mmCIF file of C-alpha atoms in Angstrom:
data_model
loop_
_atom_site.group_PDB
_atom_site.id
_atom_site.type_symbol
_atom_site.label_atom_id
_atom_site.label_comp_id
_atom_site.label_asym_id
_atom_site.label_seq_id
_atom_site.Cartn_x
_atom_site.Cartn_y
_atom_site.Cartn_z
ATOM 1 C CA UNK A 206 0.049 -0.075 0.027
ATOM 2 C CA UNK A 207 2.754 2.420 0.977
ATOM 3 C CA UNK A 208 4.553 1.584 -2.332
ATOM 4 C CA UNK A 209 1.426 2.340 -4.387
ATOM 5 C CA UNK A 210 1.173 5.875 -2.431
ATOM 6 C CA UNK A 211 4.743 6.475 -3.388
ATOM 7 C CA UNK A 212 4.244 5.398 -6.929
ATOM 8 C CA UNK A 213 1.311 7.838 -7.264
ATOM 9 C CA UNK A 214 3.366 10.612 -5.631
ATOM 10 C CA UNK A 215 6.479 10.047 -7.895
ATOM 11 C CA UNK A 216 3.950 9.845 -10.955
ATOM 12 C CA UNK A 217 2.411 13.307 -10.040
ATOM 13 C CA UNK A 218 5.628 14.844 -9.619
ATOM 14 C CA UNK A 219 7.199 13.795 -12.916
ATOM 15 C CA UNK A 220 3.810 14.888 -14.668
ATOM 16 C CA UNK A 221 4.252 18.276 -13.079
ATOM 17 C CA UNK A 222 8.052 18.253 -14.160
ATOM 18 C CA UNK A 223 7.038 17.424 -17.693
ATOM 19 C CA UNK A 224 4.266 20.330 -17.638
ATOM 20 C CA UNK A 225 6.675 22.797 -16.322
ATOM 21 C CA UNK A 226 7.645 25.284 -19.357
ATOM 22 C CA UNK A 227 4.801 27.843 -20.236
ATOM 23 C CA UNK A 228 5.459 29.843 -17.182
ATOM 24 C CA UNK A 229 9.054 29.830 -17.648
ATOM 25 C CA UNK A 230 8.794 30.911 -21.374
ATOM 26 C CA UNK A 231 6.506 33.930 -19.953
ATOM 27 C CA UNK A 232 8.848 34.540 -17.044
ATOM 28 C CA UNK A 233 11.791 35.374 -19.635
ATOM 29 C CA UNK A 234 9.187 38.352 -20.811
ATOM 30 C CA UNK A 235 9.605 40.249 -17.322
ATOM 31 C CA UNK A 236 13.037 39.823 -16.891
ATOM 32 C CA UNK A 237 14.020 41.549 -20.344
ATOM 33 C CA UNK A 238 16.405 44.438 -20.883
ATOM 34 C CA UNK A 239 13.297 46.768 -20.418
ATOM 35 C CA UNK A 240 13.224 45.452 -16.827
ATOM 36 C CA UNK A 241 16.860 46.112 -16.275
ATOM 37 C CA UNK A 242 16.489 49.450 -17.518
ATOM 38 C CA UNK A 243 13.418 50.266 -15.286
ATOM 39 C CA UNK A 244 14.885 48.288 -12.265
ATOM 40 C CA UNK A 245 18.388 49.932 -12.532
ATOM 41 C CA UNK A 246 16.381 53.329 -12.810
ATOM 42 C CA UNK A 247 14.545 52.687 -9.694
ATOM 43 C CA UNK A 248 17.381 51.054 -7.589
ATOM 44 C CA UNK A 249 20.023 53.929 -8.708
ATOM 45 C CA UNK A 250 17.508 56.800 -8.136
ATOM 46 C CA UNK A 251 15.588 55.536 -5.383
ATOM 47 C CA UNK A 252 17.638 52.816 -3.362
ATOM 48 C CA UNK A 253 15.395 50.214 -1.904
ATOM 49 C CA UNK A 254 12.232 52.389 -1.784
ATOM 50 C CA UNK A 255 10.527 51.137 -4.986
ATOM 51 C CA UNK A 256 10.973 47.438 -4.143
ATOM 52 C CA UNK A 257 7.395 47.348 -3.147
ATOM 53 C CA UNK A 258 6.455 47.850 -6.880
ATOM 54 C CA UNK A 259 8.207 44.503 -7.910
ATOM 55 C CA UNK A 260 6.237 42.840 -5.144
ATOM 56 C CA UNK A 261 2.675 44.246 -6.042
ATOM 57 C CA UNK A 262 3.321 43.734 -9.798
ATOM 58 C CA UNK A 263 4.359 40.247 -9.273
ATOM 59 C CA UNK A 264 1.241 39.527 -7.167
ATOM 60 C CA UNK A 265 -1.220 41.074 -9.819
ATOM 61 C CA UNK A 266 0.696 39.105 -12.521
ATOM 62 C CA UNK A 267 0.411 35.581 -10.824
ATOM 63 C CA UNK A 268 -3.581 36.354 -10.862
ATOM 64 C CA UNK A 269 -3.614 37.940 -14.294
ATOM 65 C CA UNK A 270 -1.501 35.142 -15.859
ATOM 66 C CA UNK A 271 -3.251 32.374 -14.134
ATOM 67 C CA UNK A 272 -6.488 33.797 -15.333
ATOM 68 C CA UNK A 273 -5.352 34.271 -18.939
ATOM 69 C CA UNK A 274 -4.109 30.468 -18.936
ATOM 70 C CA UNK A 275 -7.300 29.368 -17.579
ATOM 71 C CA UNK A 276 -8.889 30.971 -20.562
ATOM 72 C CA UNK A 277 -6.852 28.700 -22.959
ATOM 73 C CA UNK A 278 -7.165 25.641 -20.933
ATOM 74 C CA UNK A 279 -11.056 25.905 -20.710
ATOM 75 C CA UNK A 280 -11.821 27.075 -24.199
ATOM 76 C CA UNK A 281 -8.802 25.959 -26.325
ATOM 77 C CA UNK A 282 -8.765 29.554 -27.360
ATOM 78 C CA UNK A 283 -6.039 31.912 -26.666
ATOM 79 C CA UNK A 284 -6.925 35.703 -25.732
ATOM 80 C CA UNK A 285 -6.749 36.985 -29.132
ATOM 81 C CA UNK A 286 -8.726 34.229 -30.705
ATOM 82 C CA UNK A 287 -11.397 34.627 -27.830
ATOM 83 C CA UNK A 288 -11.297 38.573 -28.139
ATOM 84 C CA UNK A 289 -11.964 38.160 -32.140
ATOM 85 C CA UNK A 290 -14.555 35.657 -31.626
ATOM 86 C CA UNK A 291 -16.772 37.248 -28.912
ATOM 87 C CA UNK A 292 -16.229 40.893 -29.231
ATOM 88 C CA UNK A 293 -17.563 43.291 -31.792
ATOM 89 C CA UNK A 294 -15.582 43.933 -34.654
ATOM 90 C CA UNK A 295 -14.535 47.419 -34.059
ATOM 91 C CA UNK A 296 -13.412 46.701 -30.659
ATOM 92 C CA UNK A 297 -11.544 43.765 -31.291
ATOM 93 C CA UNK A 298 -9.566 45.762 -33.726
ATOM 94 C CA UNK A 299 -8.856 48.242 -31.312
ATOM 95 C CA UNK A 300 -7.708 45.846 -28.501
ATOM 96 C CA UNK A 301 -5.729 43.495 -30.687
ATOM 97 C CA UNK A 302 -3.958 46.352 -32.756
ATOM 98 C CA UNK A 303 -3.178 48.137 -29.498
ATOM 99 C CA UNK A 304 -1.618 44.740 -28.304
ATOM 100 C CA UNK A 305 0.516 44.722 -31.329
ATOM 101 C CA UNK A 306 1.860 48.069 -30.647
ATOM 102 C CA UNK A 307 2.591 46.823 -26.923
ATOM 103 C CA UNK A 308 4.307 43.798 -28.275
ATOM 104 C CA UNK A 309 6.496 45.841 -30.938
ATOM 105 C CA UNK A 310 7.455 48.104 -27.987
ATOM 106 C CA UNK A 311 8.593 45.139 -26.112
ATOM 107 C CA UNK A 312 10.579 43.811 -28.910
ATOM 108 C CA UNK A 313 12.269 47.155 -29.409
ATOM 109 C CA UNK A 314 13.272 46.968 -25.681
ATOM 110 C CA UNK A 315 14.440 43.320 -26.095
ATOM 111 C CA UNK A 316 16.546 43.812 -29.204
ATOM 112 C CA UNK A 317 17.847 47.159 -27.918
ATOM 113 C CA UNK A 318 18.792 45.500 -24.762
ATOM 114 C CA UNK A 319 20.918 42.651 -26.549
ATOM 115 C CA UNK A 320 22.747 45.257 -28.777
ATOM 116 C CA UNK A 321 23.738 47.002 -25.748
ATOM 117 C CA UNK A 322 25.208 43.756 -24.354
ATOM 118 C CA UNK A 323 26.814 43.146 -27.632
ATOM 119 C CA UNK A 324 28.323 46.781 -27.332
ATOM 120 C CA UNK A 325 29.356 45.850 -23.974
ATOM 121 C CA UNK A 326 31.060 42.875 -24.829
ATOM 122 C CA UNK A 327 32.429 43.241 -28.386
ATOM 123 C CA UNK A 328 32.141 46.946 -28.935
ATOM 124 C CA UNK A 329 29.872 46.229 -31.810
ATOM 125 C CA UNK A 330 27.786 49.562 -32.579
ATOM 126 C CA UNK A 331 24.218 49.423 -31.303
ATOM 127 C CA UNK A 332 22.457 49.689 -34.725
ATOM 128 C CA UNK A 333 24.594 46.862 -36.162
ATOM 129 C CA UNK A 334 23.956 44.698 -33.163
ATOM 130 C CA UNK A 335 20.374 45.432 -33.123
ATOM 131 C CA UNK A 336 20.280 43.867 -36.859
ATOM 132 C CA UNK A 337 22.212 40.814 -35.203
ATOM 133 C CA UNK A 338 19.818 40.194 -32.186
ATOM 134 C CA UNK A 339 17.106 40.447 -34.707
ATOM 135 C CA UNK A 340 18.391 38.030 -37.034
ATOM 136 C CA UNK A 341 18.840 35.493 -34.217
ATOM 137 C CA UNK A 342 15.533 35.931 -32.776
ATOM 138 C CA UNK A 343 13.683 35.494 -36.344
ATOM 139 C CA UNK A 344 15.748 32.402 -36.951
ATOM 140 C CA UNK A 345 14.682 30.813 -33.567
ATOM 141 C CA UNK A 346 11.040 32.088 -34.034
ATOM 142 C CA UNK A 347 10.724 30.475 -37.549
ATOM 143 C CA UNK A 348 12.650 27.167 -36.970
ATOM 144 C CA UNK A 349 11.838 26.184 -33.317
ATOM 145 C CA UNK A 350 8.691 24.374 -31.861
ATOM 146 C CA UNK A 351 7.457 25.301 -28.571
ATOM 147 C CA UNK A 352 9.269 22.327 -26.922
ATOM 148 C CA UNK A 353 12.492 23.350 -28.251
ATOM 149 C CA UNK A 354 12.138 27.182 -27.124
ATOM 150 C CA UNK A 355 10.960 26.123 -23.730
ATOM 151 C CA UNK A 356 14.146 24.258 -23.185
ATOM 152 C CA UNK A 357 16.386 27.175 -24.451
ATOM 153 C CA UNK A 358 14.569 29.742 -22.509
ATOM 154 C CA UNK A 359 14.728 27.645 -19.200
ATOM 155 C CA UNK A 360 18.443 27.463 -19.893
ATOM 156 C CA UNK A 361 18.620 31.244 -20.371
ATOM 157 C CA UNK A 362 16.405 31.953 -17.074
ATOM 158 C CA UNK A 363 18.557 30.054 -15.286
ATOM 159 C CA UNK A 364 21.726 31.542 -16.312
ATOM 160 C CA UNK A 365 20.146 34.774 -15.737
ATOM 161 C CA UNK A 366 19.098 33.913 -12.347
ATOM 162 C CA UNK A 367 22.481 32.428 -11.519
ATOM 163 C CA UNK A 368 24.122 35.663 -12.719
ATOM 164 C CA UNK A 369 22.286 37.821 -10.264
ATOM 165 C CA UNK A 370 22.929 35.548 -7.513
ATOM 166 C CA UNK A 371 26.473 36.094 -8.259
ATOM 167 C CA UNK A 372 26.042 39.823 -8.392
ATOM 168 C CA UNK A 373 24.226 40.126 -5.041
ATOM 169 C CA UNK A 374 26.588 37.761 -3.369
ATOM 170 C CA UNK A 375 29.277 39.817 -3.576
ATOM 171 C CA UNK A 376 27.542 43.326 -3.341
ATOM 172 C CA UNK A 377 26.793 45.246 0.029
ATOM 173 C CA UNK A 378 23.074 44.687 0.428
ATOM 174 C CA UNK A 379 21.239 46.696 3.363
ATOM 175 C CA UNK A 380 18.897 43.505 3.777
ATOM 176 C CA UNK A 381 16.911 45.858 6.570
ATOM 177 C CA UNK A 382 16.092 48.665 4.224
ATOM 178 C CA UNK A 383 15.251 45.946 1.317
ATOM 179 C CA UNK A 384 12.874 44.343 3.921
ATOM 180 C CA UNK A 385 11.057 47.478 4.494
ATOM 181 C CA UNK A 386 10.967 48.440 0.721
ATOM 182 C CA UNK A 387 9.533 45.143 -0.504
ATOM 183 C CA UNK A 388 6.255 45.847 1.525
ATOM 184 C CA UNK A 389 6.037 49.307 2.203
ATOM 185 C CA UNK A 390 4.486 51.617 -0.521
ATOM 186 C CA UNK A 391 6.621 54.856 -1.266
ATOM 187 C CA UNK A 392 6.186 57.403 -3.909
ATOM 188 C CA UNK A 393 9.305 59.755 -3.955
ATOM 189 C CA UNK A 394 9.308 63.069 -5.665
ATOM 190 C CA UNK A 395 9.901 62.126 -9.596
ATOM 191 C CA UNK A 396 9.356 58.505 -8.975
ATOM 192 C CA UNK A 397 6.175 58.007 -10.982
ATOM 193 C CA UNK A 398 7.425 57.305 -14.491
ATOM 194 C CA UNK A 399 9.820 54.749 -13.097
ATOM 195 C CA UNK A 400 7.023 53.059 -10.952
ATOM 196 C CA UNK A 401 5.042 52.886 -13.937
ATOM 197 C CA UNK A 402 8.042 51.466 -16.222
ATOM 198 C CA UNK A 403 8.329 48.829 -13.405
ATOM 199 C CA UNK A 404 4.540 48.060 -13.454
ATOM 200 C CA UNK A 405 4.812 47.550 -17.480
ATOM 201 C CA UNK A 406 7.927 45.697 -17.422
ATOM 202 C CA UNK A 407 6.706 43.275 -15.228
ATOM 203 C CA UNK A 408 2.914 43.026 -16.063
ATOM 204 C CA UNK A 409 3.480 42.873 -19.851
ATOM 205 C CA UNK A 410 0.254 43.011 -21.797
ATOM 206 C CA UNK A 411 1.846 40.555 -24.702
ATOM 207 C CA UNK A 412 2.622 38.010 -22.097
ATOM 208 C CA UNK A 413 -0.895 37.845 -21.206
ATOM 209 C CA UNK A 414 -1.609 36.889 -24.817
ATOM 210 C CA UNK A 415 1.324 34.561 -25.093
ATOM 211 C CA UNK A 416 0.548 32.506 -21.963
ATOM 212 C CA UNK A 417 -3.136 31.757 -22.901
ATOM 213 C CA UNK A 418 -1.590 30.551 -26.240
ATOM 214 C CA UNK A 419 1.507 28.283 -25.002
ATOM 215 C CA UNK A 420 -0.469 26.729 -22.511
ATOM 216 C CA UNK A 421 -2.476 24.944 -25.210
ATOM 217 C CA UNK A 422 0.614 22.889 -25.846
ATOM 218 C CA UNK A 423 -0.012 21.071 -22.641
ATOM 219 C CA UNK A 424 -3.846 20.213 -23.329
ATOM 220 C CA UNK A 425 -4.544 16.576 -23.597
ATOM 221 C CA UNK A 426 -8.517 16.383 -23.765
ATOM 222 C CA UNK A 427 -10.642 19.354 -23.586
ATOM 223 C CA UNK A 428 -13.835 17.301 -23.107
ATOM 224 C CA UNK A 429 -12.724 15.542 -19.943
ATOM 225 C CA UNK A 430 -13.134 17.601 -16.724
ATOM 226 C CA UNK A 431 -10.807 15.729 -14.543
ATOM 227 C CA UNK A 432 -8.052 16.256 -17.137
ATOM 228 C CA UNK A 433 -9.039 20.068 -17.340
ATOM 229 C CA UNK A 434 -9.020 20.209 -13.690
ATOM 230 C CA UNK A 435 -5.632 18.633 -13.346
ATOM 231 C CA UNK A 436 -4.293 20.982 -16.068
ATOM 232 C CA UNK A 437 -5.620 24.022 -14.158
ATOM 233 C CA UNK A 438 -3.795 22.608 -10.803
ATOM 234 C CA UNK A 439 -0.354 22.246 -12.744
ATOM 235 C CA UNK A 440 -0.594 25.239 -14.695
ATOM 236 C CA UNK A 441 -1.350 27.315 -11.521
ATOM 237 C CA UNK A 442 1.733 25.802 -9.745
ATOM 238 C CA UNK A 443 4.091 26.457 -12.772
ATOM 239 C CA UNK A 444 2.618 29.969 -12.888
ATOM 240 C CA UNK A 445 3.524 30.456 -9.196
ATOM 241 C CA UNK A 446 6.966 28.908 -9.613
ATOM 242 C CA UNK A 447 7.930 30.740 -12.624
ATOM 243 C CA UNK A 448 6.328 34.125 -11.399
ATOM 244 C CA UNK A 449 8.505 33.863 -8.035
ATOM 245 C CA UNK A 450 11.452 33.297 -9.837
ATOM 246 C CA UNK A 451 10.960 36.528 -11.913
ATOM 247 C CA UNK A 452 10.225 38.350 -8.729
ATOM 248 C CA UNK A 453 13.397 37.029 -7.323
ATOM 249 C CA UNK A 454 15.549 38.147 -10.267
ATOM 250 C CA UNK A 455 13.726 41.575 -10.544
ATOM 251 C CA UNK A 456 14.357 42.236 -6.953
ATOM 252 C CA UNK A 457 17.810 41.437 -7.261
ATOM 253 C CA UNK A 458 18.181 43.872 -10.180
ATOM 254 C CA UNK A 459 17.024 46.567 -8.068
ATOM 255 C CA UNK A 460 19.126 45.449 -4.836
ATOM 256 C CA UNK A 461 22.108 45.390 -7.037
ATOM 257 C CA UNK A 462 21.643 48.930 -8.260
ATOM 258 C CA UNK A 463 20.609 50.181 -4.903
ATOM 259 C CA UNK A 464 23.646 48.835 -3.073
ATOM 260 C CA UNK A 465 26.164 49.859 -5.851
ATOM 261 C CA UNK A 466 24.731 52.918 -7.803
ATOM 262 C CA UNK A 467 22.540 54.710 -5.479
ATOM 263 C CA UNK A 468 23.916 58.131 -4.705
ATOM 264 C CA UNK A 469 22.274 59.114 -1.393
ATOM 265 C CA UNK A 470 18.873 60.375 -2.180
ATOM 266 C CA UNK A 471 19.438 63.164 -4.768
ATOM 267 C CA UNK A 472 17.281 61.084 -7.199
ATOM 268 C CA UNK A 473 19.993 60.998 -10.055
ATOM 269 C CA UNK A 474 19.302 57.854 -12.023
ATOM 270 C CA UNK A 475 22.107 55.799 -14.062
ATOM 271 C CA UNK A 476 20.688 56.463 -17.505
ATOM 272 C CA UNK A 477 22.753 54.123 -19.466
ATOM 273 C CA UNK A 478 23.226 50.314 -19.054
ATOM 274 C CA UNK A 479 26.741 50.567 -20.490
ATOM 275 C CA UNK A 480 27.503 53.059 -17.706
ATOM 276 C CA UNK A 481 25.933 50.691 -15.052
ATOM 277 C CA UNK A 482 28.003 47.791 -16.103
ATOM 278 C CA UNK A 483 31.186 49.950 -15.744
ATOM 279 C CA UNK A 484 30.399 51.276 -12.513
ATOM 280 C CA UNK A 485 30.330 47.911 -10.935
ATOM 281 C CA UNK A 486 33.927 47.330 -11.973
ATOM 282 C CA UNK A 487 35.665 49.518 -9.471
ATOM 283 C CA UNK A 488 33.119 47.937 -6.832
ATOM 284 C CA UNK A 489 33.023 44.431 -7.734
ATOM 285 C CA UNK A 490 35.919 43.685 -10.106
ATOM 286 C CA UNK A 491 35.984 43.254 -13.844
ATOM 287 C CA UNK A 492 34.184 39.969 -13.449
ATOM 288 C CA UNK A 493 30.893 41.667 -12.323
ATOM 289 C CA UNK A 494 30.664 43.889 -15.665
ATOM 290 C CA UNK A 495 31.284 40.667 -17.883
ATOM 291 C CA UNK A 496 28.409 38.834 -15.932
ATOM 292 C CA UNK A 497 25.950 41.558 -16.213
ATOM 293 C CA UNK A 498 26.851 42.024 -20.096
ATOM 294 C CA UNK A 499 26.374 38.325 -20.704
ATOM 295 C CA UNK A 500 23.400 37.851 -18.415
ATOM 296 C CA UNK A 501 22.027 41.520 -20.570
ATOM 297 C CA UNK A 502 22.592 39.354 -23.921
ATOM 298 C CA UNK A 503 20.664 36.120 -22.744
ATOM 299 C CA UNK A 504 17.757 38.114 -21.848
ATOM 300 C CA UNK A 505 17.718 40.043 -24.827
ATOM 301 C CA UNK A 506 17.942 37.009 -27.286
ATOM 302 C CA UNK A 507 15.230 34.824 -25.192
ATOM 303 C CA UNK A 508 12.867 37.836 -24.605
ATOM 304 C CA UNK A 509 12.983 38.848 -28.265
ATOM 305 C CA UNK A 510 11.927 35.352 -29.045
ATOM 306 C CA UNK A 511 8.925 35.210 -26.969
ATOM 307 C CA UNK A 512 7.892 39.056 -28.253
ATOM 308 C CA UNK A 513 7.820 37.643 -31.715
ATOM 309 C CA UNK A 514 5.707 34.788 -30.632
ATOM 310 C CA UNK A 515 3.415 37.007 -28.907
ATOM 311 C CA UNK A 516 3.047 39.045 -31.808
ATOM 312 C CA UNK A 517 2.507 36.201 -33.915
ATOM 313 C CA UNK A 518 -0.171 34.845 -31.672
ATOM 314 C CA UNK A 519 -2.079 38.485 -31.408
ATOM 315 C CA UNK A 520 -2.072 39.117 -35.118
ATOM 316 C CA UNK A 521 -3.362 35.412 -35.813
ATOM 317 C CA UNK A 522 -5.929 36.152 -33.419
ATOM 318 C CA UNK A 523 -7.426 39.248 -35.451
ATOM 319 C CA UNK A 524 -8.035 36.829 -38.042
ATOM 320 C CA UNK A 525 -9.470 34.270 -35.518
ATOM 321 C CA UNK A 526 -6.604 31.872 -36.146
ATOM 322 C CA UNK A 527 -4.298 29.975 -33.854
ATOM 323 C CA UNK A 528 -0.658 30.591 -33.538
ATOM 324 C CA UNK A 529 1.173 28.333 -36.118
ATOM 325 C CA UNK A 530 4.106 29.324 -37.842
ATOM 326 C CA UNK A 531 3.154 27.348 -41.094
ATOM 327 C CA UNK A 532 0.541 30.075 -41.521
ATOM 328 C CA UNK A 533 0.949 33.429 -43.167
ATOM 329 C CA UNK A 534 -0.979 35.179 -40.393
ATOM 330 C CA UNK A 535 1.495 34.090 -37.875
ATOM 331 C CA UNK A 536 4.518 34.729 -39.946
ATOM 332 C CA UNK A 537 3.217 38.397 -40.811
ATOM 333 C CA UNK A 538 2.839 38.752 -36.744
ATOM 334 C CA UNK A 539 6.169 37.867 -35.939
ATOM 335 C CA UNK A 540 7.473 40.234 -38.732
ATOM 336 C CA UNK A 541 5.084 42.979 -37.963
ATOM 337 C CA UNK A 542 6.312 42.822 -34.387
ATOM 338 C CA UNK A 543 10.091 42.437 -34.842
ATOM 339 C CA UNK A 544 11.015 44.375 -37.909
ATOM 340 C CA UNK A 545 9.388 47.734 -37.119
ATOM 341 C CA UNK A 546 10.744 47.505 -33.530
ATOM 342 C CA UNK A 547 14.385 47.017 -34.850
ATOM 343 C CA UNK A 548 13.694 50.079 -37.356
ATOM 344 C CA UNK A 549 12.778 52.259 -34.650
ATOM 345 C CA UNK A 550 16.259 51.566 -33.002
ATOM 346 C CA UNK A 551 17.838 53.082 -35.873
ATOM 347 C CA UNK A 552 16.425 56.555 -34.951
ATOM 348 C CA UNK A 553 16.998 56.150 -31.544
ATOM 349 C CA UNK A 554 19.537 58.502 -29.815
ATOM 350 C CA UNK A 555 19.227 57.721 -26.026
ATOM 351 C CA UNK A 556 18.874 53.909 -25.939
ATOM 352 C CA UNK A 557 18.277 54.082 -22.033
ATOM 353 C CA UNK A 558 15.219 56.196 -22.318
ATOM 354 C CA UNK A 559 14.201 54.267 -25.157
ATOM 355 C CA UNK A 560 13.919 51.252 -22.840
ATOM 356 C CA UNK A 561 12.234 53.179 -20.093
ATOM 357 C CA UNK A 562 9.603 54.685 -22.354
ATOM 358 C CA UNK A 563 8.890 51.589 -24.033
ATOM 359 C CA UNK A 564 7.791 49.978 -20.568
ATOM 360 C CA UNK A 565 5.736 52.854 -19.935
ATOM 361 C CA UNK A 566 3.787 52.448 -22.873
ATOM 362 C CA UNK A 567 3.130 48.744 -21.608
ATOM 363 C CA UNK A 568 1.672 50.058 -18.457
ATOM 364 C CA UNK A 569 -0.544 52.391 -20.594
ATOM 365 C CA UNK A 570 -1.969 49.690 -22.705
ATOM 366 C CA UNK A 571 -2.284 47.416 -20.063
ATOM 367 C CA UNK A 572 -5.735 48.485 -18.841
ATOM 368 C CA UNK A 573 -7.309 47.635 -22.319
ATOM 369 C CA UNK A 574 -5.831 43.993 -22.007
ATOM 370 C CA UNK A 575 -6.957 43.509 -18.550
ATOM 371 C CA UNK A 576 -10.541 44.543 -19.096
ATOM 372 C CA UNK A 577 -10.463 42.600 -22.093
ATOM 373 C CA UNK A 578 -9.618 39.460 -20.355
ATOM 374 C CA UNK A 579 -12.079 40.032 -17.582
ATOM 375 C CA UNK A 580 -14.690 40.310 -19.892
ATOM 376 C CA UNK A 581 -14.046 36.927 -21.527
ATOM 377 C CA UNK A 582 -13.124 35.045 -18.461
ATOM 378 C CA UNK A 583 -16.250 36.055 -16.565
ATOM 379 C CA UNK A 584 -18.452 35.299 -19.248
ATOM 380 C CA UNK A 585 -20.344 31.758 -19.148
ATOM 381 C CA UNK A 586 -20.901 32.011 -22.914
ATOM 382 C CA UNK A 587 -17.089 31.969 -23.410
ATOM 383 C CA UNK A 588 -15.913 29.981 -20.325
ATOM 384 C CA UNK A 589 -18.959 27.693 -19.590
ATOM 385 C CA UNK A 590 -18.954 26.575 -16.196
ATOM 386 C CA UNK A 591 -15.097 27.736 -15.631
ATOM 387 C CA UNK A 592 -16.316 31.348 -15.678
ATOM 388 C CA UNK A 593 -14.886 33.463 -13.123
ATOM 389 C CA UNK A 594 -16.226 33.467 -9.802
ATOM 390 C CA UNK A 595 -17.682 36.547 -8.159
ATOM 391 C CA UNK A 596 -14.518 36.682 -5.751
ATOM 392 C CA UNK A 597 -11.905 36.416 -8.538
ATOM 393 C CA UNK A 598 -13.692 39.119 -10.712
ATOM 394 C CA UNK A 599 -13.669 41.580 -7.711
ATOM 395 C CA UNK A 600 -9.969 40.486 -7.431
ATOM 396 C CA UNK A 601 -9.257 41.358 -11.418
ATOM 397 C CA UNK A 602 -11.388 44.538 -11.142
ATOM 398 C CA UNK A 603 -9.507 45.693 -8.115
ATOM 399 C CA UNK A 604 -6.114 44.956 -10.119
ATOM 400 C CA UNK A 605 -7.395 46.936 -13.121
ATOM 401 C CA UNK A 606 -8.512 49.827 -11.206
ATOM 402 C CA UNK A 607 -4.822 49.820 -9.608
ATOM 403 C CA UNK A 608 -3.427 49.839 -12.936
ATOM 404 C CA UNK A 609 -5.822 52.528 -14.283
ATOM 405 C CA UNK A 610 -5.257 54.651 -11.224
ATOM 406 C CA UNK A 611 -1.288 54.450 -11.459
ATOM 407 C CA UNK A 612 -1.858 55.567 -15.185
ATOM 408 C CA UNK A 613 -3.728 58.692 -14.269
ATOM 409 C CA UNK A 614 -1.301 59.309 -11.401
ATOM 410 C CA UNK A 615 1.359 59.597 -14.264
ATOM 411 C CA UNK A 616 -0.674 62.004 -16.099
ATOM 412 C CA UNK A 617 -1.350 64.142 -13.188
ATOM 413 C CA UNK A 618 1.796 64.129 -11.376
ATOM 414 C CA UNK A 619 4.322 62.543 -13.550
#
């Protein structure tokens, strides 16, 4: 009897480990170069005071990503397909085209960050480096299946995580101040643009579309309630595990910047990732700068891939088609996301500000995506018996109100 229980427990563990992947594929999207810029701006300009935004954003993200994945599991549709099928045509086009713009803004940040890393490591000019990152990302997007990309992303996320463990392990962190910063909301003068960029960098609209799509690679039988319930349970564990990893890495970025780049409350932010890397050398030695640049390069490449996939998912959804790299809609979506993003970089004179503003754009679009998701996942017509509970809807509306309120605050006080 005991052996049977042990075997069942072992089988459940193995099944869950096989299920891991969608959450980590999404995680890399919020440890991308845009996050690096936002988090370094937060830590270098305001010390540990804005760590709370990473905590709040991650909590909101867990709820939103689980809800988006719930839609994919229960209906077999991604968020863009469901919006195309269940919303009025004009509204659907506004929603999905704004999401495409957000995906392109994300891709710009990913490509630009990877190019900055190439400049730091090999002195390759940013414009040339951007084209190299674009080529690598498109090659991966057009030739890899989900499974192969997932393995690549898991490796990248692991390397980035170890990189930052290395960084904070040799930095002089004020853990008392960090503990307060994680839980105490604070709005220092001039911090609203950075707060919104951190929000947009963590709760990224394109990732909600992407998660609802890639979760379907785990669907075995949509007609079988026990299987759907098991998938929902595994998906929540996968999401929770992956988002906590993302929270830890984002926190580590702010901790590192606060410990090494903060200049005593004058509000001056480091506005160049290259400078940030070089400034670590006298404090931590040359190895820290190399680790910093390598991790940035990995983040740029891996998140560029997922940004392209998200664009393909969203654009296919406009035509009520699933993501499939064999179809012209998906291919067009990837290209329309990645190529304009790379072209914009050619005209950017201040790369760091480009990263910050791209993340602010994500935060501005985010309420549109959240309210769309609430409408779809609360509808029994769409979700059947898996529609949101009243409690979950209240929670989701609360998140939407907070995000919208922060956007209004930026307009009024930013």
